[in-house]
CSV table of C-alpha atoms and ligand atoms in Angstrom, one decimal:
chain,number,residue,atom,x,y,z
A,1,UNK,CA,-7.1,15.5,-15.1
A,2,UNK,CA,-7.9,18.8,-13.8
A,3,UNK,CA,-5.0,20.2,-11.3
A,4,UNK,CA,-6.8,20.8,-8.0
A,5,UNK,CA,-6.2,24.7,-6.6
A,6,UNK,CA,-4.6,22.7,-3.0
A,7,UNK,CA,-2.1,21.4,-4.8
A,8,UNK,CA,0.6,23.5,-3.0
A,9,UNK,CA,-0.9,23.1,0.3
A,10,UNK,CA,0.5,20.7,2.8
A,11,UNK,CA,-1.1,17.1,3.1
A,12,UNK,CA,-3.4,18.0,6.1
A,13,UNK,CA,-4.9,20.6,3.5
A,14,UNK,CA,-5.5,18.2,0.7
A,15,UNK,CA,-6.8,15.0,2.2
A,16,UNK,CA,-9.7,17.4,2.9
A,17,UNK,CA,-9.7,20.0,-0.5
A,18,UNK,CA,-7.3,18.2,-2.6
A,19,UNK,CA,-8.6,16.4,-6.2
A,20,UNK,CA,-11.9,17.7,-7.4
A,21,UNK,CA,-13.7,19.3,-4.4
A,22,UNK,CA,-17.0,19.1,-3.9
A,23,UNK,CA,-19.8,19.7,-6.1
A,24,UNK,CA,-19.7,22.2,-8.7
A,25,UNK,CA,-23.5,22.1,-10.5
A,26,UNK,CA,-25.7,22.0,-6.4
A,27,UNK,CA,-22.5,23.4,-4.4
A,28,UNK,CA,-23.0,19.8,-2.4
A,29,UNK,CA,-19.5,20.3,-0.1
A,30,UNK,CA,-19.0,16.1,-1.4
A,31,UNK,CA,-18.6,14.9,-5.0
A,32,UNK,CA,-21.8,12.7,-5.5
A,33,UNK,CA,-22.3,9.4,-6.2
A,34,UNK,CA,-23.0,9.2,-10.0
A,35,UNK,CA,-24.2,6.1,-9.9
A,36,UNK,CA,-24.8,5.6,-13.9
A,37,UNK,CA,-22.9,3.3,-16.8
A,38,UNK,CA,-23.4,5.7,-19.8
A,39,UNK,CA,-24.0,9.6,-19.9
A,40,UNK,CA,-26.3,10.8,-22.5
A,41,UNK,CA,-25.2,12.6,-26.2
A,42,UNK,CA,-25.8,15.1,-27.8
A,43,UNK,CA,-24.6,13.7,-31.7
A,44,UNK,CA,-21.7,11.0,-32.0
A,45,UNK,CA,-19.0,12.2,-29.9
A,46,UNK,CA,-20.4,15.5,-28.9
A,47,UNK,CA,-20.9,15.3,-24.6
A,48,UNK,CA,-20.1,16.7,-21.3
A,49,UNK,CA,-16.5,14.8,-21.0
A,50,UNK,CA,-18.0,11.2,-20.0
A,51,UNK,CA,-19.4,8.5,-22.2
A,52,UNK,CA,-19.6,5.4,-20.5
A,53,UNK,CA,-18.5,4.7,-16.5
A,54,UNK,CA,-15.9,1.4,-17.0
A,55,UNK,CA,-13.4,4.2,-19.3
A,56,UNK,CA,-14.7,7.2,-16.8
A,57,UNK,CA,-17.0,8.0,-14.0
A,58,UNK,CA,-17.3,11.9,-12.0
A,59,UNK,CA,-17.2,10.3,-8.6
A,60,UNK,CA,-14.0,8.0,-9.6
A,61,UNK,CA,-12.2,10.5,-11.8
A,62,UNK,CA,-12.7,12.8,-8.4
A,63,UNK,CA,-10.9,10.0,-6.2
A,64,UNK,CA,-7.7,9.9,-9.0
A,65,UNK,CA,-7.2,13.4,-9.1
A,66,UNK,CA,-7.5,13.3,-5.0
A,67,UNK,CA,-4.8,10.4,-4.8
A,68,UNK,CA,-2.7,11.8,-7.6
A,69,UNK,CA,-2.5,15.9,-5.5
A,70,UNK,CA,-1.9,13.2,-2.6
A,71,UNK,CA,1.2,11.5,-4.3
A,72,UNK,CA,2.4,14.7,-5.7
A,73,UNK,CA,1.8,13.0,-9.0
A,74,UNK,CA,0.3,13.5,-13.1
A,75,UNK,CA,-2.5,11.4,-12.4
A,76,UNK,CA,-4.5,8.5,-10.7
A,77,UNK,CA,-6.1,5.3,-11.4
A,78,UNK,CA,-9.0,3.6,-9.3
A,79,UNK,CA,-9.5,0.2,-9.6
A,80,UNK,CA,-11.9,-2.5,-7.8
A,81,UNK,CA,-8.5,-3.5,-5.6
A,82,UNK,CA,-5.2,-3.4,-4.7
A,83,UNK,CA,-4.4,-5.9,-7.6
A,84,UNK,CA,-6.1,-4.3,-10.2
A,85,UNK,CA,-3.9,-2.1,-9.9
A,86,UNK,CA,-0.9,-3.7,-9.4
A,87,UNK,CA,-1.7,-6.2,-12.6
A,88,UNK,CA,-3.0,-3.3,-15.1
A,89,UNK,CA,0.4,-1.6,-13.3
A,90,UNK,CA,2.4,-4.9,-14.8
A,91,UNK,CA,0.5,-5.1,-18.0
A,92,UNK,CA,2.4,-2.2,-19.4
A,93,UNK,CA,5.6,-5.3,-19.8
A,94,UNK,CA,5.2,-7.6,-22.9
A,95,UNK,CA,6.8,-10.4,-23.2
A,96,UNK,CA,10.1,-11.2,-22.5
A,97,UNK,CA,10.9,-8.6,-19.9
A,98,UNK,CA,12.1,-8.9,-16.5
A,99,UNK,CA,11.5,-6.9,-13.1
A,100,UNK,CA,13.8,-7.0,-10.2
A,101,UNK,CA,11.0,-7.1,-7.5
A,102,UNK,CA,11.4,-6.8,-3.5
A,103,UNK,CA,11.9,-10.3,-1.5
A,104,UNK,CA,9.3,-10.2,0.5
A,105,UNK,CA,6.5,-8.3,-0.7
A,106,UNK,CA,2.7,-8.7,0.1
A,107,UNK,CA,1.6,-12.3,-1.6
A,108,UNK,CA,-0.5,-11.7,-4.0
A,109,UNK,CA,1.5,-9.6,-5.7
A,110,UNK,CA,4.1,-12.0,-5.6
A,111,UNK,CA,1.5,-14.8,-7.1
A,112,UNK,CA,0.5,-13.1,-9.5
A,113,UNK,CA,3.5,-11.9,-11.4
A,114,UNK,CA,5.2,-16.2,-10.5
A,115,UNK,CA,1.6,-17.8,-11.7
A,116,UNK,CA,0.6,-15.5,-14.0
A,117,UNK,CA,2.3,-13.1,-15.8
A,118,UNK,CA,4.9,-15.9,-16.3
A,119,UNK,CA,2.5,-16.9,-18.2
A,120,UNK,CA,3.1,-14.2,-20.5
A,121,UNK,CA,6.9,-14.7,-20.5
A,122,UNK,CA,7.5,-12.0,-18.3
A,123,UNK,CA,9.4,-12.9,-15.7
A,124,UNK,CA,10.9,-11.2,-12.3
A,125,UNK,CA,14.3,-12.0,-9.7
A,126,UNK,CA,13.4,-10.8,-6.2
A,127,UNK,CA,16.1,-9.9,-4.0
A,128,UNK,CA,17.0,-7.7,-0.8
A,129,UNK,CA,16.6,-4.8,-2.4
A,130,UNK,CA,17.3,-3.0,1.0
A,131,UNK,CA,20.9,-3.5,-0.3
A,132,UNK,CA,20.5,-1.6,-3.4
A,133,UNK,CA,23.6,-3.7,-4.8
A,134,UNK,CA,21.7,-6.7,-4.8
A,135,UNK,CA,19.9,-4.7,-7.0
A,136,UNK,CA,22.0,-3.7,-9.4
A,137,UNK,CA,24.0,-7.4,-9.5
A,138,UNK,CA,20.2,-7.9,-11.1
A,139,UNK,CA,19.5,-6.1,-13.3
A,140,UNK,CA,20.2,-7.2,-16.9
A,141,UNK,CA,19.1,-6.0,-20.5
A,142,UNK,CA,16.2,-7.8,-19.6
A,143,UNK,CA,15.1,-6.1,-17.1
A,144,UNK,CA,12.1,-3.3,-17.4
A,145,UNK,CA,11.6,-2.0,-14.1
A,146,UNK,CA,12.4,-2.4,-9.6
A,147,UNK,CA,9.3,-2.7,-8.3
A,148,UNK,CA,9.7,-2.1,-4.4
A,149,UNK,CA,7.7,-2.1,-1.0
A,150,UNK,CA,9.3,0.3,1.7
A,151,UNK,CA,8.6,-0.6,4.0
A,152,UNK,CA,8.0,-4.6,2.6
A,153,UNK,CA,5.3,-6.9,3.7
A,154,UNK,CA,5.4,-7.9,6.2
A,155,UNK,CA,9.2,-7.9,7.1
A,156,UNK,CA,9.2,-3.8,7.5
A,157,UNK,CA,12.2,-3.8,5.3
A,158,UNK,CA,13.8,-0.4,4.4
A,159,UNK,CA,14.5,0.3,1.0
A,160,UNK,CA,16.5,3.3,0.3
A,161,UNK,CA,13.8,5.6,-3.0
A,162,UNK,CA,16.0,8.2,-4.0
A,163,UNK,CA,18.7,5.5,-4.6
A,164,UNK,CA,16.9,2.3,-6.2
A,165,UNK,CA,14.8,6.1,-8.2
A,166,UNK,CA,18.9,7.1,-9.8
A,167,UNK,CA,19.7,3.9,-10.5
A,168,UNK,CA,16.6,2.3,-12.3
A,169,UNK,CA,16.9,5.3,-13.7
A,170,UNK,CA,20.8,4.8,-15.0
A,171,UNK,CA,19.8,2.1,-16.7
A,172,UNK,CA,16.5,2.5,-18.0
A,173,UNK,CA,14.2,1.2,-15.8
A,174,UNK,CA,10.7,2.3,-14.4
A,175,UNK,CA,10.7,2.5,-10.9
A,176,UNK,CA,7.7,1.3,-9.3
A,177,UNK,CA,6.3,1.3,-5.9
A,178,UNK,CA,3.4,-0.1,-3.6
A,179,UNK,CA,3.3,3.2,-1.0
A,180,UNK,CA,0.3,0.7,1.1
A,181,UNK,CA,1.9,1.0,4.3
A,182,UNK,CA,3.1,4.2,4.7
A,183,UNK,CA,0.5,6.2,2.2
A,184,UNK,CA,1.2,9.5,0.8
A,185,UNK,CA,0.6,11.2,4.6
A,186,UNK,CA,3.7,9.1,5.9
A,187,UNK,CA,5.8,9.5,3.0
A,188,UNK,CA,5.5,9.9,-0.6
A,189,UNK,CA,8.2,8.2,-3.0
A,190,UNK,CA,7.3,10.0,-6.6
A,191,UNK,CA,9.4,13.5,-4.8
A,192,UNK,CA,12.5,10.9,-4.5
A,193,UNK,CA,11.9,9.7,-8.3
A,194,UNK,CA,9.5,6.8,-8.7
A,195,UNK,CA,7.4,6.5,-12.0
A,196,UNK,CA,4.4,4.9,-10.6
A,197,UNK,CA,2.9,4.6,-7.0
A,198,UNK,CA,0.8,1.5,-5.7
A,199,UNK,CA,-1.9,1.5,-3.5
A,200,UNK,CA,-4.2,-1.2,-2.0
A,201,UNK,CA,-6.6,1.7,-0.8
A,202,UNK,CA,-8.4,-1.0,0.5
A,203,UNK,CA,-5.8,-0.4,4.1
A,204,UNK,CA,-5.5,2.8,5.5
A,205,UNK,CA,-6.5,4.9,3.1
A,206,UNK,CA,-10.0,3.6,2.8
A,207,UNK,CA,-9.0,2.9,7.0
A,208,UNK,CA,-12.3,1.2,7.9
A,209,UNK,CA,-12.2,-2.3,6.7
A,210,UNK,CA,-14.8,-1.3,4.7
A,211,UNK,CA,-14.3,-1.3,1.1
A,212,UNK,CA,-11.2,-3.5,-1.8
A,213,UNK,CA,-10.0,-0.7,-4.4
A,214,UNK,CA,-6.4,-0.4,-5.5
A,215,UNK,CA,-4.7,3.4,-6.8
A,216,UNK,CA,-2.2,3.6,-8.9
A,217,UNK,CA,0.1,7.4,-9.6
A,218,UNK,CA,2.4,7.8,-12.5
A,219,UNK,CA,4.6,10.6,-12.7
A,220,UNK,CA,4.8,11.3,-16.8
A,221,UNK,CA,2.1,11.9,-19.5
A,222,UNK,CA,3.3,9.5,-21.1
A,223,UNK,CA,2.2,6.5,-17.9
A,224,UNK,CA,-1.0,8.1,-17.9
A,225,UNK,CA,-1.5,7.8,-21.7
A,226,UNK,CA,-0.8,3.9,-21.2
A,227,UNK,CA,-2.8,3.3,-18.0
A,228,UNK,CA,-5.6,5.1,-18.5
A,229,UNK,CA,-5.5,2.7,-22.2
A,230,UNK,CA,-5.1,-0.5,-19.7
A,231,UNK,CA,-7.6,0.7,-17.6
A,232,UNK,CA,-10.1,1.2,-19.8
A,233,UNK,CA,-9.4,-2.1,-21.9
A,234,UNK,CA,-8.9,-4.5,-19.5
A,235,UNK,CA,-11.2,-3.1,-16.7
A,236,UNK,CA,-10.9,-3.0,-14.0
A,237,UNK,CA,-11.8,0.1,-12.4
A,238,UNK,CA,-14.0,0.9,-8.9
A,239,UNK,CA,-17.0,1.7,-9.0
A,240,UNK,CA,-19.0,4.7,-7.9
A,241,UNK,CA,-19.9,4.2,-4.7
A,242,UNK,CA,-16.4,2.7,-2.9
A,243,UNK,CA,-14.8,6.1,-4.8
A,244,UNK,CA,-17.0,7.6,-2.8
A,245,UNK,CA,-16.4,5.3,0.2
A,246,UNK,CA,-12.4,6.4,-0.5
A,247,UNK,CA,-12.6,9.8,-0.6
A,248,UNK,CA,-15.0,9.8,2.9
A,249,UNK,CA,-12.2,7.6,4.6
A,250,UNK,CA,-9.0,9.8,3.0
A,251,UNK,CA,-10.6,12.7,4.7
A,252,UNK,CA,-9.6,11.3,8.4
A,253,UNK,CA,-6.4,9.7,7.2
A,254,UNK,CA,-4.2,11.8,8.8
A,255,UNK,CA,-6.3,12.4,12.4
A,256,UNK,CA,-6.3,8.4,12.2
A,257,UNK,CA,-2.5,7.5,10.9
A,258,UNK,CA,-1.6,10.2,13.8
A,259,UNK,CA,-3.1,8.1,16.4
A,260,UNK,CA,-2.2,4.3,14.7
A,261,UNK,CA,1.4,6.0,15.0
A,262,UNK,CA,1.6,6.6,18.4
A,263,UNK,CA,-0.3,3.4,19.7
A,264,UNK,CA,2.2,1.0,17.3
A,265,UNK,CA,5.4,2.8,19.0
A,266,UNK,CA,3.7,2.1,22.5
A,267,UNK,CA,2.9,-1.2,21.4
A,268,UNK,CA,6.7,-2.0,19.9
A,269,UNK,CA,8.3,-0.5,23.0
A,270,UNK,CA,6.3,-3.0,24.8
A,271,UNK,CA,7.0,-5.9,22.8
A,272,UNK,CA,10.7,-5.0,22.7
A,273,UNK,CA,10.2,-5.2,26.6
A,274,UNK,CA,9.2,-8.4,26.8
A,275,UNK,CA,10.9,-11.3,27.9
A,276,UNK,CA,8.9,-13.6,25.8
A,277,UNK,CA,9.4,-11.5,22.9
A,278,UNK,CA,12.4,-12.9,20.6
A,279,UNK,CA,12.4,-10.1,17.5
A,280,UNK,CA,10.7,-7.0,17.1
A,281,UNK,CA,10.6,-5.6,13.3
A,282,UNK,CA,9.5,-2.0,13.4
A,283,UNK,CA,11.3,1.1,11.5
A,284,UNK,CA,10.2,3.0,13.8
A,285,UNK,CA,13.3,2.2,16.4
A,286,UNK,CA,16.3,4.1,15.4
A,287,UNK,CA,18.6,0.2,15.8
A,288,UNK,CA,16.4,-0.6,12.7
A,289,UNK,CA,18.6,-1.1,10.4
A,290,UNK,CA,16.5,1.0,8.0
A,291,UNK,CA,16.2,3.6,10.5
A,292,UNK,CA,18.3,6.9,9.3
A,293,UNK,CA,16.9,5.7,5.8
A,294,UNK,CA,13.3,6.0,6.6
A,295,UNK,CA,14.2,8.9,8.9
A,296,UNK,CA,15.5,10.7,5.9
A,297,UNK,CA,12.5,9.5,3.1
A,298,UNK,CA,9.7,9.2,5.4
A,299,UNK,CA,7.6,10.7,8.0
A,300,UNK,CA,8.3,7.7,10.7
A,301,UNK,CA,7.8,4.3,11.0
A,302,UNK,CA,4.4,4.1,10.4
A,303,UNK,CA,1.6,1.8,12.8
A,304,UNK,CA,3.0,-2.5,11.6
A,305,UNK,CA,5.0,-3.9,13.8
A,306,UNK,CA,6.0,-8.0,13.0
A,307,UNK,CA,7.0,-9.8,15.9
A,308,UNK,CA,7.7,-13.6,16.7
A,309,UNK,CA,7.2,-15.0,20.7
A,310,UNK,CA,10.5,-17.0,22.0
A,311,UNK,CA,10.3,-20.7,21.7
A,312,UNK,CA,8.2,-22.5,24.3
A,313,UNK,CA,4.9,-20.4,23.2
A,314,UNK,CA,1.8,-21.8,21.5
A,315,UNK,CA,0.9,-19.2,18.9
A,316,UNK,CA,-2.4,-20.2,18.5
A,317,UNK,CA,-3.1,-19.5,21.8
A,318,UNK,CA,-1.6,-16.3,21.8
A,319,UNK,CA,-4.2,-15.5,19.1
A,320,UNK,CA,-6.8,-16.9,20.5
A,321,UNK,CA,-6.3,-15.0,24.3
A,322,UNK,CA,-6.4,-11.6,22.5
A,323,UNK,CA,-9.8,-9.9,23.1
A,324,UNK,CA,-9.4,-6.4,21.1
A,325,UNK,CA,-7.2,-7.4,18.5
A,326,UNK,CA,-9.3,-9.6,15.9
A,327,UNK,CA,-6.8,-12.3,14.0
A,328,UNK,CA,-7.4,-11.6,10.5
A,329,UNK,CA,-6.2,-10.4,6.9
A,330,UNK,CA,-5.5,-7.4,6.3
A,331,UNK,CA,-4.6,-4.2,7.5
A,332,UNK,CA,-4.3,-0.4,8.2
A,333,UNK,CA,-8.5,0.1,9.7
A,334,UNK,CA,-9.3,1.5,13.0
A,335,UNK,CA,-9.3,-1.5,14.1
A,336,UNK,CA,-6.4,-3.2,16.0
A,337,UNK,CA,-5.0,-6.8,14.0
A,338,UNK,CA,-2.9,-9.5,14.1
A,339,UNK,CA,-2.2,-11.9,11.3
A,340,UNK,CA,0.2,-15.3,11.0
A,341,UNK,CA,2.0,-13.9,7.8
A,342,UNK,CA,2.9,-18.2,6.5
A,343,UNK,CA,-0.2,-19.1,7.0
A,344,UNK,CA,-2.4,-16.4,5.9
A,345,UNK,CA,-1.2,-12.9,3.8
A,346,UNK,CA,1.8,-15.2,2.5
A,347,UNK,CA,0.4,-18.8,2.3
A,348,UNK,CA,1.3,-18.1,-2.0
A,349,UNK,CA,4.7,-17.8,-0.8
A,350,UNK,CA,6.4,-21.5,-0.6
A,351,UNK,CA,7.3,-22.3,2.3
A,352,UNK,CA,11.6,-22.3,1.0
A,353,UNK,CA,11.2,-19.2,0.0
A,354,UNK,CA,9.3,-18.1,2.8
A,355,UNK,CA,12.0,-19.5,5.1
A,356,UNK,CA,14.6,-17.6,3.0
A,357,UNK,CA,13.7,-14.4,3.5
A,358,UNK,CA,12.5,-14.4,7.1
A,359,UNK,CA,9.2,-15.1,7.5
A,360,UNK,CA,9.0,-17.8,10.0
A,361,UNK,CA,5.8,-20.0,10.7
A,362,UNK,CA,6.6,-18.0,14.8
A,363,UNK,CA,6.4,-14.6,13.1
A,364,UNK,CA,3.1,-12.9,13.9
A,365,UNK,CA,2.4,-9.1,11.8
A,366,UNK,CA,0.2,-6.5,14.0
A,367,UNK,CA,-1.8,-4.0,12.5
A,368,UNK,CA,-2.3,-1.3,14.9
A,369,UNK,CA,-5.9,0.1,15.4
A,370,UNK,CA,-6.6,3.9,16.9
A,371,UNK,CA,-8.1,1.9,19.9
A,372,UNK,CA,-7.1,3.4,23.4
A,373,UNK,CA,-2.8,2.6,23.1
A,374,UNK,CA,-2.9,1.7,26.9
A,375,UNK,CA,-5.2,-0.8,26.6
A,376,UNK,CA,-4.0,-2.6,23.0
A,377,UNK,CA,-0.6,-3.2,24.9
A,378,UNK,CA,-2.6,-4.7,28.4
A,379,UNK,CA,-4.2,-6.9,26.0
A,380,UNK,CA,-1.1,-7.8,23.6
A,381,UNK,CA,0.7,-8.8,26.7
A,382,UNK,CA,-1.3,-10.8,28.1
A,383,UNK,CA,-2.0,-12.9,25.5
A,384,UNK,CA,1.9,-13.3,25.2
A,385,UNK,CA,1.3,-14.3,29.3
A,386,UNK,CA,-1.8,-17.1,27.9
A,387,UNK,CA,0.0,-18.4,25.4
A,388,UNK,CA,3.2,-19.6,27.6
B,1,PLP,C1,1.3,-4.0,-0.2
B,1,PLP,C2,-0.1,-4.8,-0.5
B,1,PLP,N1,0.0,-4.3,-1.8
B,1,PLP,C3,-1.3,-5.1,-2.2
B,1,PLP,C4,-1.8,-5.5,-2.0
B,1,PLP,C5,-3.5,-5.6,-2.2
B,1,PLP,O1,-4.4,-6.0,-1.8
B,1,PLP,P1,-5.8,-5.8,-2.0
B,1,PLP,O2,-6.6,-6.5,-1.1
B,1,PLP,O3,-7.0,-4.4,-2.1
B,1,PLP,O4,-6.5,-6.2,-3.6
B,1,PLP,C6,-1.8,-6.3,-0.1
B,1,PLP,C7,-2.6,-6.3,0.6
B,1,PLP,O5,-3.3,-6.9,1.5
B,1,PLP,C8,-1.1,-5.2,0.6
B,1,PLP,O6,-0.9,-5.8,1.7
């Protein structure tokens, strides 16, 4: 892994110059798309550092160095999707191992554990990780890792990163964090003791809803070696073109997120003031139960909001009445999206489990884009009015 000469710079500078910047061969300021599957060898085993693009590709390598730099980790790995990155990390475990996970993780994470890894004897216990004592109570001899999202998807619960790292390490467990909702611009879990950070780079890192990608960052050479082996052995790698697109997207992450967050604050405040809204989940609010912990470990409350309308509203009428927001899966793109977690992103979680944690049929999740903030507020309020 190349260490960037910008490793000690501010994140705003690292977003542009971090990892491997430009192309030494030609002086191009952008890393070229090395669209090749294989590389010529002089004699067997003697080559310029690349043999086969599943194992390594220069464009992917530049992206991997960049995300490692941004998260302040030892090494980064790029995969064909967020779930491919998650699958690679879960492949660290073996039959009889168990993970403790946040009780409202992304539905696909729950599904791969519940329906795929369970077939190989890898188990999990879902607990409210915002309460550290619940994690501690769930630790048994077979538990090998604590896997959290903070904020959680979609209820935006906040978990204390340093407290989980301390607890996990006291018991010899790995601390894994899905940092998709915040990105390293807002929060860097490895700086708070986490061992592995995961991303659906499809979201804010890519930022333009035009690619599917996943990233993993590890904090040690030992984990780097294991994940590199799994990445090559199982093969779910990101291709050179999407690696290029992701590097391109990451350059504007800071300016995009500043606008996403400013717009989110406006929308969250407007929803809170509306008499038609029963509950708003937004970690930027002073009265959010995780506000102080979030303020300690993150730059701000991000740009994801969830809310519930008061009784008597027709949720489908609300979705149909929106003009700027699109009803769609995913989040973190420049365009504003709304989704219905119970039937969309979290449909893979059984209804009784969803209801128990608060992912109700009336819950609406908003990914606030970078359009004009006042127009977004106007749009959401008129759609609420029309759904009455
Ligand atoms: C928090 C989180 N993690 C992981 C994923 C999975 O990523 P992908 O869709 O890129 O496979 C998602 C997707 O929505 C997500 O929201």
